[in-house]
Amino acid sequence: MNLNDERGSSTAEFAVLLPAVAVFLSLLLCLGVLGMKQIQVQQAAAAMARELARGEENSVVRSSGVRLAGHDATYSVSTAGGYSNVHVTKSVSIPLLGEVKVRGEASVVLE
């Protein structure tokens, strides 16, 4: 047996690093999903604000938010100082991070 023989060393190194690479890729995927949900929630808030600016009824405003963010999100609309503010919140379950809340908000001037 030759002590300077390095055959198989790259296989052993790969086997040691494989779990870390798998966790890193899983975390990267989870963060991508979280970013996608954040964008959906922000788009829902913006769409609801646009509907309010058009003078639509509350049912139309809410259906616009539900279409983009889903039924499991929470929606609130408040009016103060000539502005209407829309807040959308959604809980996202990320396997490695747990439960994360994403929020989106938009404001529109009432005429």
PDB file of N, CA and C in Angstrom:
ATOM      1  N   MET A   1       0.835  -1.180   0.000  1.00  0.00           N
ATOM      2  CA  MET A   1       0.000   0.000   0.000  1.00  0.00           C
ATOM      3  C   MET A   1       0.881   1.244   0.000  1.00  0.00           C
ATOM      4  N   ASN A   2       0.636   2.126  -0.930  1.00  0.00           N
ATOM      5  CA  ASN A   2       1.402   3.347  -1.068  1.00  0.00           C
ATOM      6  C   ASN A   2       0.743   4.452  -0.255  1.00  0.00           C
ATOM      7  N   LEU A   3       1.462   5.091   0.658  1.00  0.00           N
ATOM      8  CA  LEU A   3       0.897   6.134   1.515  1.00  0.00           C
ATOM      9  C   LEU A   3       0.637   7.431   0.765  1.00  0.00           C
ATOM     10  N   ASN A   4       1.239   7.625  -0.380  1.00  0.00           N
ATOM     11  CA  ASN A   4       1.039   8.838  -1.173  1.00  0.00           C
ATOM     12  C   ASN A   4      -0.068   8.680  -2.207  1.00  0.00           C
ATOM     13  N   ASP A   5      -0.770   7.577  -2.168  1.00  0.00           N
ATOM     14  CA  ASP A   5      -1.853   7.326  -3.124  1.00  0.00           C
ATOM     15  C   ASP A   5      -3.072   8.158  -2.735  1.00  0.00           C
ATOM     16  N   GLU A   6      -3.510   9.042  -3.620  1.00  0.00           N
ATOM     17  CA  GLU A   6      -4.628   9.938  -3.326  1.00  0.00           C
ATOM     18  C   GLU A   6      -5.906   9.543  -4.036  1.00  0.00           C
ATOM     19  N   ARG A   7      -5.940   8.360  -4.598  1.00  0.00           N
ATOM     20  CA  ARG A   7      -7.160   7.927  -5.262  1.00  0.00           C
ATOM     21  C   ARG A   7      -8.283   7.806  -4.244  1.00  0.00           C
ATOM     22  N   GLY A   8      -9.441   8.338  -4.582  1.00  0.00           N
ATOM     23  CA  GLY A   8     -10.607   8.269  -3.701  1.00  0.00           C
ATOM     24  C   GLY A   8     -10.717   9.422  -2.733  1.00  0.00           C
ATOM     25  N   SER A   9      -9.695  10.284  -2.659  1.00  0.00           N
ATOM     26  CA  SER A   9      -9.760  11.391  -1.705  1.00  0.00           C
ATOM     27  C   SER A   9     -10.823  12.416  -2.108  1.00  0.00           C
ATOM     28  N   SER A  10     -10.994  12.645  -3.404  1.00  0.00           N
ATOM     29  CA  SER A  10     -12.027  13.600  -3.825  1.00  0.00           C
ATOM     30  C   SER A  10     -13.416  13.052  -3.525  1.00  0.00           C
ATOM     31  N   THR A  11     -13.586  11.743  -3.609  1.00  0.00           N
ATOM     32  CA  THR A  11     -14.875  11.140  -3.261  1.00  0.00           C
ATOM     33  C   THR A  11     -15.168  11.325  -1.778  1.00  0.00           C
ATOM     34  N   ALA A  12     -14.161  11.151  -0.947  1.00  0.00           N
ATOM     35  CA  ALA A  12     -14.342  11.329   0.498  1.00  0.00           C
ATOM     36  C   ALA A  12     -14.639  12.787   0.828  1.00  0.00           C
ATOM     37  N   GLU A  13     -13.948  13.703   0.177  1.00  0.00           N
ATOM     38  CA  GLU A  13     -14.201  15.124   0.415  1.00  0.00           C
ATOM     39  C   GLU A  13     -15.610  15.509  -0.016  1.00  0.00           C
ATOM     40  N   PHE A  14     -16.043  14.964  -1.149  1.00  0.00           N
ATOM     41  CA  PHE A  14     -17.397  15.229  -1.631  1.00  0.00           C
ATOM     42  C   PHE A  14     -18.432  14.695  -0.653  1.00  0.00           C
ATOM     43  N   ALA A  15     -18.197  13.506  -0.117  1.00  0.00           N
ATOM     44  CA  ALA A  15     -19.140  12.904   0.838  1.00  0.00           C
ATOM     45  C   ALA A  15     -19.237  13.733   2.117  1.00  0.00           C
ATOM     46  N   VAL A  16     -18.137  14.338   2.520  1.00  0.00           N
ATOM     47  CA  VAL A  16     -18.154  15.168   3.728  1.00  0.00           C
ATOM     48  C   VAL A  16     -18.874  16.488   3.463  1.00  0.00           C
ATOM     49  N   LEU A  17     -18.710  17.078   2.296  1.00  0.00           N
ATOM     50  CA  LEU A  17     -19.310  18.372   1.984  1.00  0.00           C
ATOM     51  C   LEU A  17     -20.744  18.295   1.480  1.00  0.00           C
ATOM     52  N   LEU A  18     -21.190  17.118   1.059  1.00  0.00           N
ATOM     53  CA  LEU A  18     -22.524  16.984   0.476  1.00  0.00           C
ATOM     54  C   LEU A  18     -23.648  17.466   1.397  1.00  0.00           C
ATOM     55  N   PRO A  19     -23.674  17.119   2.684  1.00  0.00           N
ATOM     56  CA  PRO A  19     -24.761  17.639   3.542  1.00  0.00           C
ATOM     57  C   PRO A  19     -24.771  19.169   3.638  1.00  0.00           C
ATOM     58  N   ALA A  20     -23.616  19.782   3.719  1.00  0.00           N
ATOM     59  CA  ALA A  20     -23.562  21.245   3.800  1.00  0.00           C
ATOM     60  C   ALA A  20     -24.065  21.877   2.506  1.00  0.00           C
ATOM     61  N   VAL A  21     -23.724  21.311   1.386  1.00  0.00           N
ATOM     62  CA  VAL A  21     -24.192  21.824   0.100  1.00  0.00           C
ATOM     63  C   VAL A  21     -25.707  21.650  -0.014  1.00  0.00           C
ATOM     64  N   ALA A  22     -26.223  20.518   0.446  1.00  0.00           N
ATOM     65  CA  ALA A  22     -27.667  20.279   0.391  1.00  0.00           C
ATOM     66  C   ALA A  22     -28.425  21.268   1.275  1.00  0.00           C
ATOM     67  N   VAL A  23     -27.917  21.545   2.463  1.00  0.00           N
ATOM     68  CA  VAL A  23     -28.568  22.514   3.352  1.00  0.00           C
ATOM     69  C   VAL A  23     -28.507  23.909   2.744  1.00  0.00           C
ATOM     70  N   PHE A  24     -27.387  24.277   2.152  1.00  0.00           N
ATOM     71  CA  PHE A  24     -27.251  25.588   1.523  1.00  0.00           C
ATOM     72  C   PHE A  24     -28.232  25.742   0.372  1.00  0.00           C
ATOM     73  N   LEU A  25     -28.354  24.731  -0.473  1.00  0.00           N
ATOM     74  CA  LEU A  25     -29.290  24.808  -1.599  1.00  0.00           C
ATOM     75  C   LEU A  25     -30.738  24.849  -1.120  1.00  0.00           C
ATOM     76  N   SER A  26     -31.048  24.108  -0.071  1.00  0.00           N
ATOM     77  CA  SER A  26     -32.407  24.142   0.492  1.00  0.00           C
ATOM     78  C   SER A  26     -32.723  25.519   1.063  1.00  0.00           C
ATOM     79  N   LEU A  27     -31.778  26.106   1.754  1.00  0.00           N
ATOM     80  CA  LEU A  27     -31.973  27.439   2.312  1.00  0.00           C
ATOM     81  C   LEU A  27     -32.148  28.467   1.196  1.00  0.00           C
ATOM     82  N   LEU A  28     -31.374  28.347   0.150  1.00  0.00           N
ATOM     83  CA  LEU A  28     -31.500  29.239  -0.992  1.00  0.00           C
ATOM     84  C   LEU A  28     -32.877  29.126  -1.645  1.00  0.00           C
ATOM     85  N   LEU A  29     -33.374  27.900  -1.783  1.00  0.00           N
ATOM     86  CA  LEU A  29     -34.703  27.677  -2.339  1.00  0.00           C
ATOM     87  C   LEU A  29     -35.784  28.268  -1.439  1.00  0.00           C
ATOM     88  N   CYS A  30     -35.651  28.082  -0.133  1.00  0.00           N
ATOM     89  CA  CYS A  30     -36.629  28.626   0.814  1.00  0.00           C
ATOM     90  C   CYS A  30     -36.646  30.150   0.771  1.00  0.00           C
ATOM     91  N   LEU A  31     -35.493  30.765   0.672  1.00  0.00           N
ATOM     92  CA  LEU A  31     -35.451  32.220   0.585  1.00  0.00           C
ATOM     93  C   LEU A  31     -36.059  32.712  -0.728  1.00  0.00           C
ATOM     94  N   GLY A  32     -35.915  31.953  -1.785  1.00  0.00           N
ATOM     95  CA  GLY A  32     -36.563  32.295  -3.049  1.00  0.00           C
ATOM     96  C   GLY A  32     -38.074  32.250  -2.938  1.00  0.00           C
ATOM     97  N   VAL A  33     -38.593  31.234  -2.261  1.00  0.00           N
ATOM     98  CA  VAL A  33     -40.040  31.124  -2.042  1.00  0.00           C
ATOM     99  C   VAL A  33     -40.522  32.285  -1.180  1.00  0.00           C
ATOM    100  N   LEU A  34     -39.760  32.626  -0.170  1.00  0.00           N
ATOM    101  CA  LEU A  34     -40.131  33.736   0.703  1.00  0.00           C
ATOM    102  C   LEU A  34     -40.168  35.050  -0.081  1.00  0.00           C
ATOM    103  N   GLY A  35     -39.205  35.267  -0.940  1.00  0.00           N
ATOM    104  CA  GLY A  35     -39.192  36.468  -1.780  1.00  0.00           C
ATOM    105  C   GLY A  35     -40.376  36.513  -2.722  1.00  0.00           C
ATOM    106  N   MET A  36     -40.739  35.354  -3.272  1.00  0.00           N
ATOM    107  CA  MET A  36     -41.885  35.291  -4.174  1.00  0.00           C
ATOM    108  C   MET A  36     -43.181  35.637  -3.432  1.00  0.00           C
ATOM    109  N   LYS A  37     -43.331  35.139  -2.231  1.00  0.00           N
ATOM    110  CA  LYS A  37     -44.525  35.451  -1.435  1.00  0.00           C
ATOM    111  C   LYS A  37     -44.568  36.925  -1.061  1.00  0.00           C
ATOM    112  N   GLN A  38     -43.411  37.505  -0.771  1.00  0.00           N
ATOM    113  CA  GLN A  38     -43.362  38.940  -0.456  1.00  0.00           C
ATOM    114  C   GLN A  38     -43.822  39.765  -1.650  1.00  0.00           C
ATOM    115  N   ILE A  39     -43.392  39.399  -2.831  1.00  0.00           N
ATOM    116  CA  ILE A  39     -43.802  40.109  -4.034  1.00  0.00           C
ATOM    117  C   ILE A  39     -45.305  39.969  -4.253  1.00  0.00           C
ATOM    118  N   GLN A  40     -45.855  38.770  -4.023  1.00  0.00           N
ATOM    119  CA  GLN A  40     -47.301  38.566  -4.183  1.00  0.00           C
ATOM    120  C   GLN A  40     -48.090  39.450  -3.235  1.00  0.00           C
ATOM    121  N   VAL A  41     -47.646  39.534  -1.991  1.00  0.00           N
ATOM    122  CA  VAL A  41     -48.357  40.336  -0.991  1.00  0.00           C
ATOM    123  C   VAL A  41     -48.278  41.823  -1.351  1.00  0.00           C
ATOM    124  N   GLN A  42     -47.126  42.279  -1.798  1.00  0.00           N
ATOM    125  CA  GLN A  42     -46.995  43.682  -2.175  1.00  0.00           C
ATOM    126  C   GLN A  42     -47.841  44.006  -3.409  1.00  0.00           C
ATOM    127  N   GLN A  43     -47.886  43.100  -4.367  1.00  0.00           N
ATOM    128  CA  GLN A  43     -48.724  43.309  -5.545  1.00  0.00           C
ATOM    129  C   GLN A  43     -50.203  43.325  -5.173  1.00  0.00           C
ATOM    130  N   ALA A  44     -50.585  42.495  -4.208  1.00  0.00           N
ATOM    131  CA  ALA A  44     -51.982  42.486  -3.762  1.00  0.00           C
ATOM    132  C   ALA A  44     -52.349  43.824  -3.126  1.00  0.00           C
ATOM    133  N   ALA A  45     -51.460  44.354  -2.291  1.00  0.00           N
ATOM    134  CA  ALA A  45     -51.733  45.649  -1.655  1.00  0.00           C
ATOM    135  C   ALA A  45     -51.826  46.751  -2.700  1.00  0.00           C
ATOM    136  N   ALA A  46     -50.953  46.735  -3.689  1.00  0.00           N
ATOM    137  CA  ALA A  46     -50.986  47.757  -4.737  1.00  0.00           C
ATOM    138  C   ALA A  46     -52.260  47.654  -5.576  1.00  0.00           C
ATOM    139  N   ALA A  47     -52.668  46.432  -5.885  1.00  0.00           N
ATOM    140  CA  ALA A  47     -53.894  46.251  -6.666  1.00  0.00           C
ATOM    141  C   ALA A  47     -55.118  46.710  -5.887  1.00  0.00           C
ATOM    142  N   MET A  48     -55.142  46.432  -4.598  1.00  0.00           N
ATOM    143  CA  MET A  48     -56.264  46.879  -3.775  1.00  0.00           C
ATOM    144  C   MET A  48     -56.310  48.403  -3.702  1.00  0.00           C
ATOM    145  N   ALA A  49     -55.144  49.023  -3.595  1.00  0.00           N
ATOM    146  CA  ALA A  49     -55.099  50.488  -3.556  1.00  0.00           C
ATOM    147  C   ALA A  49     -55.590  51.082  -4.879  1.00  0.00           C
ATOM    148  N   ARG A  50     -55.232  50.456  -5.986  1.00  0.00           N
ATOM    149  CA  ARG A  50     -55.722  50.944  -7.289  1.00  0.00           C
ATOM    150  C   ARG A  50     -57.236  50.840  -7.379  1.00  0.00           C
ATOM    151  N   GLU A  51     -57.784  49.740  -6.876  1.00  0.00           N
ATOM    152  CA  GLU A  51     -59.242  49.578  -6.889  1.00  0.00           C
ATOM    153  C   GLU A  51     -59.907  50.647  -6.021  1.00  0.00           C
ATOM    154  N   LEU A  52     -59.313  50.961  -4.886  1.00  0.00           N
ATOM    155  CA  LEU A  52     -59.861  52.021  -4.035  1.00  0.00           C
ATOM    156  C   LEU A  52     -59.804  53.370  -4.733  1.00  0.00           C
ATOM    157  N   ALA A  53     -58.714  53.619  -5.464  1.00  0.00           N
ATOM    158  CA  ALA A  53     -58.580  54.894  -6.174  1.00  0.00           C
ATOM    159  C   ALA A  53     -59.638  55.039  -7.258  1.00  0.00           C
ATOM    160  N   ARG A  54     -60.070  53.925  -7.822  1.00  0.00           N
ATOM    161  CA  ARG A  54     -61.130  53.961  -8.840  1.00  0.00           C
ATOM    162  C   ARG A  54     -62.509  54.128  -8.231  1.00  0.00           C
ATOM    163  N   GLY A  55     -62.607  53.971  -6.908  1.00  0.00           N
ATOM    164  CA  GLY A  55     -63.896  54.106  -6.249  1.00  0.00           C
ATOM    165  C   GLY A  55     -64.701  52.825  -6.215  1.00  0.00           C
ATOM    166  N   GLU A  56     -64.030  51.694  -6.329  1.00  0.00           N
ATOM    167  CA  GLU A  56     -64.727  50.406  -6.310  1.00  0.00           C
ATOM    168  C   GLU A  56     -65.238  50.081  -4.909  1.00  0.00           C
ATOM    169  N   GLU A  57     -66.202  49.176  -4.851  1.00  0.00           N
ATOM    170  CA  GLU A  57     -66.761  48.731  -3.578  1.00  0.00           C
ATOM    171  C   GLU A  57     -65.757  47.856  -2.842  1.00  0.00           C
ATOM    172  N   ASN A  58     -65.971  47.707  -1.537  1.00  0.00           N
ATOM    173  CA  ASN A  58     -65.048  46.924  -0.710  1.00  0.00           C
ATOM    174  C   ASN A  58     -64.950  45.464  -1.156  1.00  0.00           C
ATOM    175  N   SER A  59     -66.050  44.896  -1.651  1.00  0.00           N
ATOM    176  CA  SER A  59     -66.009  43.500  -2.086  1.00  0.00           C
ATOM    177  C   SER A  59     -65.103  43.332  -3.308  1.00  0.00           C
ATOM    178  N   VAL A  60     -65.106  44.303  -4.194  1.00  0.00           N
ATOM    179  CA  VAL A  60     -64.247  44.261  -5.381  1.00  0.00           C
ATOM    180  C   VAL A  60     -62.787  44.454  -4.972  1.00  0.00           C
ATOM    181  N   VAL A  61     -62.565  45.346  -4.017  1.00  0.00           N
ATOM    182  CA  VAL A  61     -61.214  45.610  -3.522  1.00  0.00           C
ATOM    183  C   VAL A  61     -60.641  44.349  -2.889  1.00  0.00           C
ATOM    184  N   ARG A  62     -61.437  43.712  -2.034  1.00  0.00           N
ATOM    185  CA  ARG A  62     -60.963  42.495  -1.353  1.00  0.00           C
ATOM    186  C   ARG A  62     -60.739  41.360  -2.347  1.00  0.00           C
ATOM    187  N   SER A  63     -61.617  41.205  -3.321  1.00  0.00           N
ATOM    188  CA  SER A  63     -61.448  40.117  -4.288  1.00  0.00           C
ATOM    189  C   SER A  63     -60.172  40.305  -5.114  1.00  0.00           C
ATOM    190  N   SER A  64     -59.801  41.550  -5.350  1.00  0.00           N
ATOM    191  CA  SER A  64     -58.544  41.818  -6.051  1.00  0.00           C
ATOM    192  C   SER A  64     -57.350  41.366  -5.211  1.00  0.00           C
ATOM    193  N   GLY A  65     -57.403  41.601  -3.913  1.00  0.00           N
ATOM    194  CA  GLY A  65     -56.334  41.151  -3.026  1.00  0.00           C
ATOM    195  C   GLY A  65     -56.285  39.643  -2.896  1.00  0.00           C
ATOM    196  N   VAL A  66     -57.466  39.020  -2.791  1.00  0.00           N
ATOM    197  CA  VAL A  66     -57.533  37.556  -2.665  1.00  0.00           C
ATOM    198  C   VAL A  66     -57.014  36.885  -3.928  1.00  0.00           C
ATOM    199  N   ARG A  67     -57.291  37.469  -5.062  1.00  0.00           N
ATOM    200  CA  ARG A  67     -56.827  36.897  -6.333  1.00  0.00           C
ATOM    201  C   ARG A  67     -55.302  36.832  -6.373  1.00  0.00           C
ATOM    202  N   LEU A  68     -54.633  37.825  -5.800  1.00  0.00           N
ATOM    203  CA  LEU A  68     -53.175  37.880  -5.865  1.00  0.00           C
ATOM    204  C   LEU A  68     -52.471  37.235  -4.672  1.00  0.00           C
ATOM    205  N   ALA A  69     -53.009  37.388  -3.467  1.00  0.00           N
ATOM    206  CA  ALA A  69     -52.322  36.887  -2.273  1.00  0.00           C
ATOM    207  C   ALA A  69     -52.959  35.636  -1.688  1.00  0.00           C
ATOM    208  N   GLY A  70     -54.183  35.317  -2.073  1.00  0.00           N
ATOM    209  CA  GLY A  70     -54.824  34.110  -1.567  1.00  0.00           C
ATOM    210  C   GLY A  70     -55.763  34.374  -0.410  1.00  0.00           C
ATOM    211  N   HIS A  71     -56.531  33.334  -0.060  1.00  0.00           N
ATOM    212  CA  HIS A  71     -57.533  33.452   1.005  1.00  0.00           C
ATOM    213  C   HIS A  71     -56.904  33.467   2.395  1.00  0.00           C
ATOM    214  N   ASP A  72     -55.703  32.933   2.535  1.00  0.00           N
ATOM    215  CA  ASP A  72     -55.101  32.828   3.860  1.00  0.00           C
ATOM    216  C   ASP A  72     -54.395  34.105   4.316  1.00  0.00           C
ATOM    217  N   ALA A  73     -54.387  35.130   3.504  1.00  0.00           N
ATOM    218  CA  ALA A  73     -53.793  36.413   3.891  1.00  0.00           C
ATOM    219  C   ALA A  73     -54.835  37.245   4.640  1.00  0.00           C
ATOM    220  N   THR A  74     -54.358  38.186   5.427  1.00  0.00           N
ATOM    221  CA  THR A  74     -55.256  39.106   6.121  1.00  0.00           C
ATOM    222  C   THR A  74     -55.156  40.476   5.443  1.00  0.00           C
ATOM    223  N   TYR A  75     -56.305  41.128   5.313  1.00  0.00           N
ATOM    224  CA  TYR A  75     -56.401  42.390   4.592  1.00  0.00           C
ATOM    225  C   TYR A  75     -57.014  43.431   5.510  1.00  0.00           C
ATOM    226  N   SER A  76     -56.451  44.629   5.486  1.00  0.00           N
ATOM    227  CA  SER A  76     -57.071  45.727   6.223  1.00  0.00           C
ATOM    228  C   SER A  76     -56.944  47.003   5.409  1.00  0.00           C
ATOM    229  N   VAL A  77     -58.012  47.788   5.451  1.00  0.00           N
ATOM    230  CA  VAL A  77     -58.064  49.067   4.746  1.00  0.00           C
ATOM    231  C   VAL A  77     -58.434  50.118   5.774  1.00  0.00           C
ATOM    232  N   SER A  78     -57.633  51.164   5.848  1.00  0.00           N
ATOM    233  CA  SER A  78     -57.929  52.267   6.766  1.00  0.00           C
ATOM    234  C   SER A  78     -57.859  53.583   5.992  1.00  0.00           C
ATOM    235  N   THR A  79     -58.645  54.541   6.462  1.00  0.00           N
ATOM    236  CA  THR A  79     -58.689  55.844   5.815  1.00  0.00           C
ATOM    237  C   THR A  79     -58.380  56.903   6.854  1.00  0.00           C
ATOM    238  N   ALA A  80     -57.412  57.765   6.538  1.00  0.00           N
ATOM    239  CA  ALA A  80     -57.056  58.852   7.449  1.00  0.00           C
ATOM    240  C   ALA A  80     -56.357  59.957   6.669  1.00  0.00           C
ATOM    241  N   GLY A  81     -56.730  61.184   6.938  1.00  0.00           N
ATOM    242  CA  GLY A  81     -56.053  62.335   6.354  1.00  0.00           C
ATOM    243  C   GLY A  81     -56.115  62.416   4.840  1.00  0.00           C
ATOM    244  N   GLY A  82     -57.198  61.962   4.239  1.00  0.00           N
ATOM    245  CA  GLY A  82     -57.326  62.029   2.795  1.00  0.00           C
ATOM    246  C   GLY A  82     -56.641  60.884   2.054  1.00  0.00           C
ATOM    247  N   TYR A  83     -56.070  59.954   2.798  1.00  0.00           N
ATOM    248  CA  TYR A  83     -55.412  58.793   2.199  1.00  0.00           C
ATOM    249  C   TYR A  83     -56.119  57.515   2.626  1.00  0.00           C
ATOM    250  N   SER A  84     -56.091  56.549   1.779  1.00  0.00           N
ATOM    251  CA  SER A  84     -56.571  55.217   2.119  1.00  0.00           C
ATOM    252  C   SER A  84     -55.352  54.294   2.116  1.00  0.00           C
ATOM    253  N   ASN A  85     -55.161  53.590   3.207  1.00  0.00           N
ATOM    254  CA  ASN A  85     -54.004  52.708   3.371  1.00  0.00           C
ATOM    255  C   ASN A  85     -54.451  51.258   3.363  1.00  0.00           C
ATOM    256  N   VAL A  86     -53.746  50.447   2.611  1.00  0.00           N
ATOM    257  CA  VAL A  86     -54.043  49.018   2.507  1.00  0.00           C
ATOM    258  C   VAL A  86     -52.871  48.249   3.093  1.00  0.00           C
ATOM    259  N   HIS A  87     -53.176  47.298   3.982  1.00  0.00           N
ATOM    260  CA  HIS A  87     -52.155  46.443   4.578  1.00  0.00           C
ATOM    261  C   HIS A  87     -52.546  44.990   4.316  1.00  0.00           C
ATOM    262  N   VAL A  88     -51.606  44.236   3.802  1.00  0.00           N
ATOM    263  CA  VAL A  88     -51.812  42.810   3.540  1.00  0.00           C
ATOM    264  C   VAL A  88     -50.716  42.052   4.270  1.00  0.00           C
ATOM    265  N   THR A  89     -51.107  41.034   5.038  1.00  0.00           N
ATOM    266  CA  THR A  89     -50.163  40.216   5.793  1.00  0.00           C
ATOM    267  C   THR A  89     -50.452  38.754   5.507  1.00  0.00           C
ATOM    268  N   LYS A  90     -49.388  37.993   5.353  1.00  0.00           N
ATOM    269  CA  LYS A  90     -49.541  36.567   5.083  1.00  0.00           C
ATOM    270  C   LYS A  90     -48.455  35.800   5.820  1.00  0.00           C
ATOM    271  N   SER A  91     -48.838  34.685   6.436  1.00  0.00           N
ATOM    272  CA  SER A  91     -47.873  33.808   7.087  1.00  0.00           C
ATOM    273  C   SER A  91     -47.405  32.756   6.089  1.00  0.00           C
ATOM    274  N   VAL A  92     -46.095  32.588   6.019  1.00  0.00           N
ATOM    275  CA  VAL A  92     -45.504  31.628   5.097  1.00  0.00           C
ATOM    276  C   VAL A  92     -44.707  30.634   5.923  1.00  0.00           C
ATOM    277  N   SER A  93     -44.956  29.365   5.719  1.00  0.00           N
ATOM    278  CA  SER A  93     -44.234  28.319   6.433  1.00  0.00           C
ATOM    279  C   SER A  93     -43.020  27.895   5.610  1.00  0.00           C
ATOM    280  N   ILE A  94     -41.840  28.187   6.136  1.00  0.00           N
ATOM    281  CA  ILE A  94     -40.587  27.824   5.487  1.00  0.00           C
ATOM    282  C   ILE A  94     -39.968  26.680   6.291  1.00  0.00           C
ATOM    283  N   PRO A  95     -39.684  25.534   5.653  1.00  0.00           N
ATOM    284  CA  PRO A  95     -39.211  24.361   6.405  1.00  0.00           C
ATOM    285  C   PRO A  95     -37.990  24.603   7.285  1.00  0.00           C
ATOM    286  N   LEU A  96     -36.997  25.311   6.827  1.00  0.00           N
ATOM    287  CA  LEU A  96     -35.797  25.509   7.628  1.00  0.00           C
ATOM    288  C   LEU A  96     -35.879  26.712   8.564  1.00  0.00           C
ATOM    289  N   LEU A  97     -36.779  27.643   8.276  1.00  0.00           N
ATOM    290  CA  LEU A  97     -36.877  28.867   9.068  1.00  0.00           C
ATOM    291  C   LEU A  97     -38.091  28.914   9.973  1.00  0.00           C
ATOM    292  N   GLY A  98     -39.099  28.127   9.697  1.00  0.00           N
ATOM    293  CA  GLY A  98     -40.331  28.157  10.477  1.00  0.00           C
ATOM    294  C   GLY A  98     -41.354  29.085   9.858  1.00  0.00           C
ATOM    295  N   GLU A  99     -42.202  29.637  10.700  1.00  0.00           N
ATOM    296  CA  GLU A  99     -43.274  30.529  10.249  1.00  0.00           C
ATOM    297  C   GLU A  99     -42.734  31.952  10.108  1.00  0.00           C
ATOM    298  N   VAL A 100     -42.920  32.542   8.921  1.00  0.00           N
ATOM    299  CA  VAL A 100     -42.447  33.897   8.647  1.00  0.00           C
ATOM    300  C   VAL A 100     -43.630  34.705   8.129  1.00  0.00           C
ATOM    301  N   LYS A 101     -43.788  35.924   8.646  1.00  0.00           N
ATOM    302  CA  LYS A 101     -44.859  36.801   8.172  1.00  0.00           C
ATOM    303  C   LYS A 101     -44.281  37.771   7.144  1.00  0.00           C
ATOM    304  N   VAL A 102     -44.982  37.872   6.027  1.00  0.00           N
ATOM    305  CA  VAL A 102     -44.615  38.858   5.011  1.00  0.00           C
ATOM    306  C   VAL A 102     -45.724  39.889   4.958  1.00  0.00           C
ATOM    307  N   ARG A 103     -45.335  41.137   4.752  1.00  0.00           N
ATOM    308  CA  ARG A 103     -46.295  42.242   4.764  1.00  0.00           C
ATOM    309  C   ARG A 103     -46.122  43.103   3.535  1.00  0.00           C
ATOM    310  N   GLY A 104     -47.239  43.624   3.077  1.00  0.00           N
ATOM    311  CA  GLY A 104     -47.213  44.583   1.984  1.00  0.00           C
ATOM    312  C   GLY A 104     -48.189  45.699   2.302  1.00  0.00           C
ATOM    313  N   GLU A 105     -47.859  46.887   1.875  1.00  0.00           N
ATOM    314  CA  GLU A 105     -48.764  48.002   2.112  1.00  0.00           C
ATOM    315  C   GLU A 105     -48.686  48.980   0.941  1.00  0.00           C
ATOM    316  N   ALA A 106     -49.792  49.669   0.746  1.00  0.00           N
ATOM    317  CA  ALA A 106     -49.870  50.678  -0.295  1.00  0.00           C
ATOM    318  C   ALA A 106     -50.847  51.751   0.152  1.00  0.00           C
ATOM    319  N   SER A 107     -50.640  52.951  -0.337  1.00  0.00           N
ATOM    320  CA  SER A 107     -51.507  54.089   0.002  1.00  0.00           C
ATOM    321  C   SER A 107     -51.965  54.764  -1.274  1.00  0.00           C
ATOM    322  N   VAL A 108     -53.135  55.363  -1.181  1.00  0.00           N
ATOM    323  CA  VAL A 108     -53.686  56.073  -2.329  1.00  0.00           C
ATOM    324  C   VAL A 108     -54.429  57.305  -1.807  1.00  0.00           C
ATOM    325  N   VAL A 109     -54.365  58.387  -2.578  1.00  0.00           N
ATOM    326  CA  VAL A 109     -55.063  59.615  -2.230  1.00  0.00           C
ATOM    327  C   VAL A 109     -56.525  59.464  -2.611  1.00  0.00           C
ATOM    328  N   LEU A 110     -57.395  59.800  -1.695  1.00  0.00           N
ATOM    329  CA  LEU A 110     -58.831  59.754  -1.965  1.00  0.00           C
ATOM    330  C   LEU A 110     -59.270  61.083  -2.565  1.00  0.00           C
ATOM    331  N   GLU A 111     -60.079  61.007  -3.584  1.00  0.00           N
ATOM    332  CA  GLU A 111     -60.580  62.229  -4.242  1.00  0.00           C
ATOM    333  C   GLU A 111     -62.034  62.440  -3.963  1.00  0.00           C
TER     334      GLU A 111
END
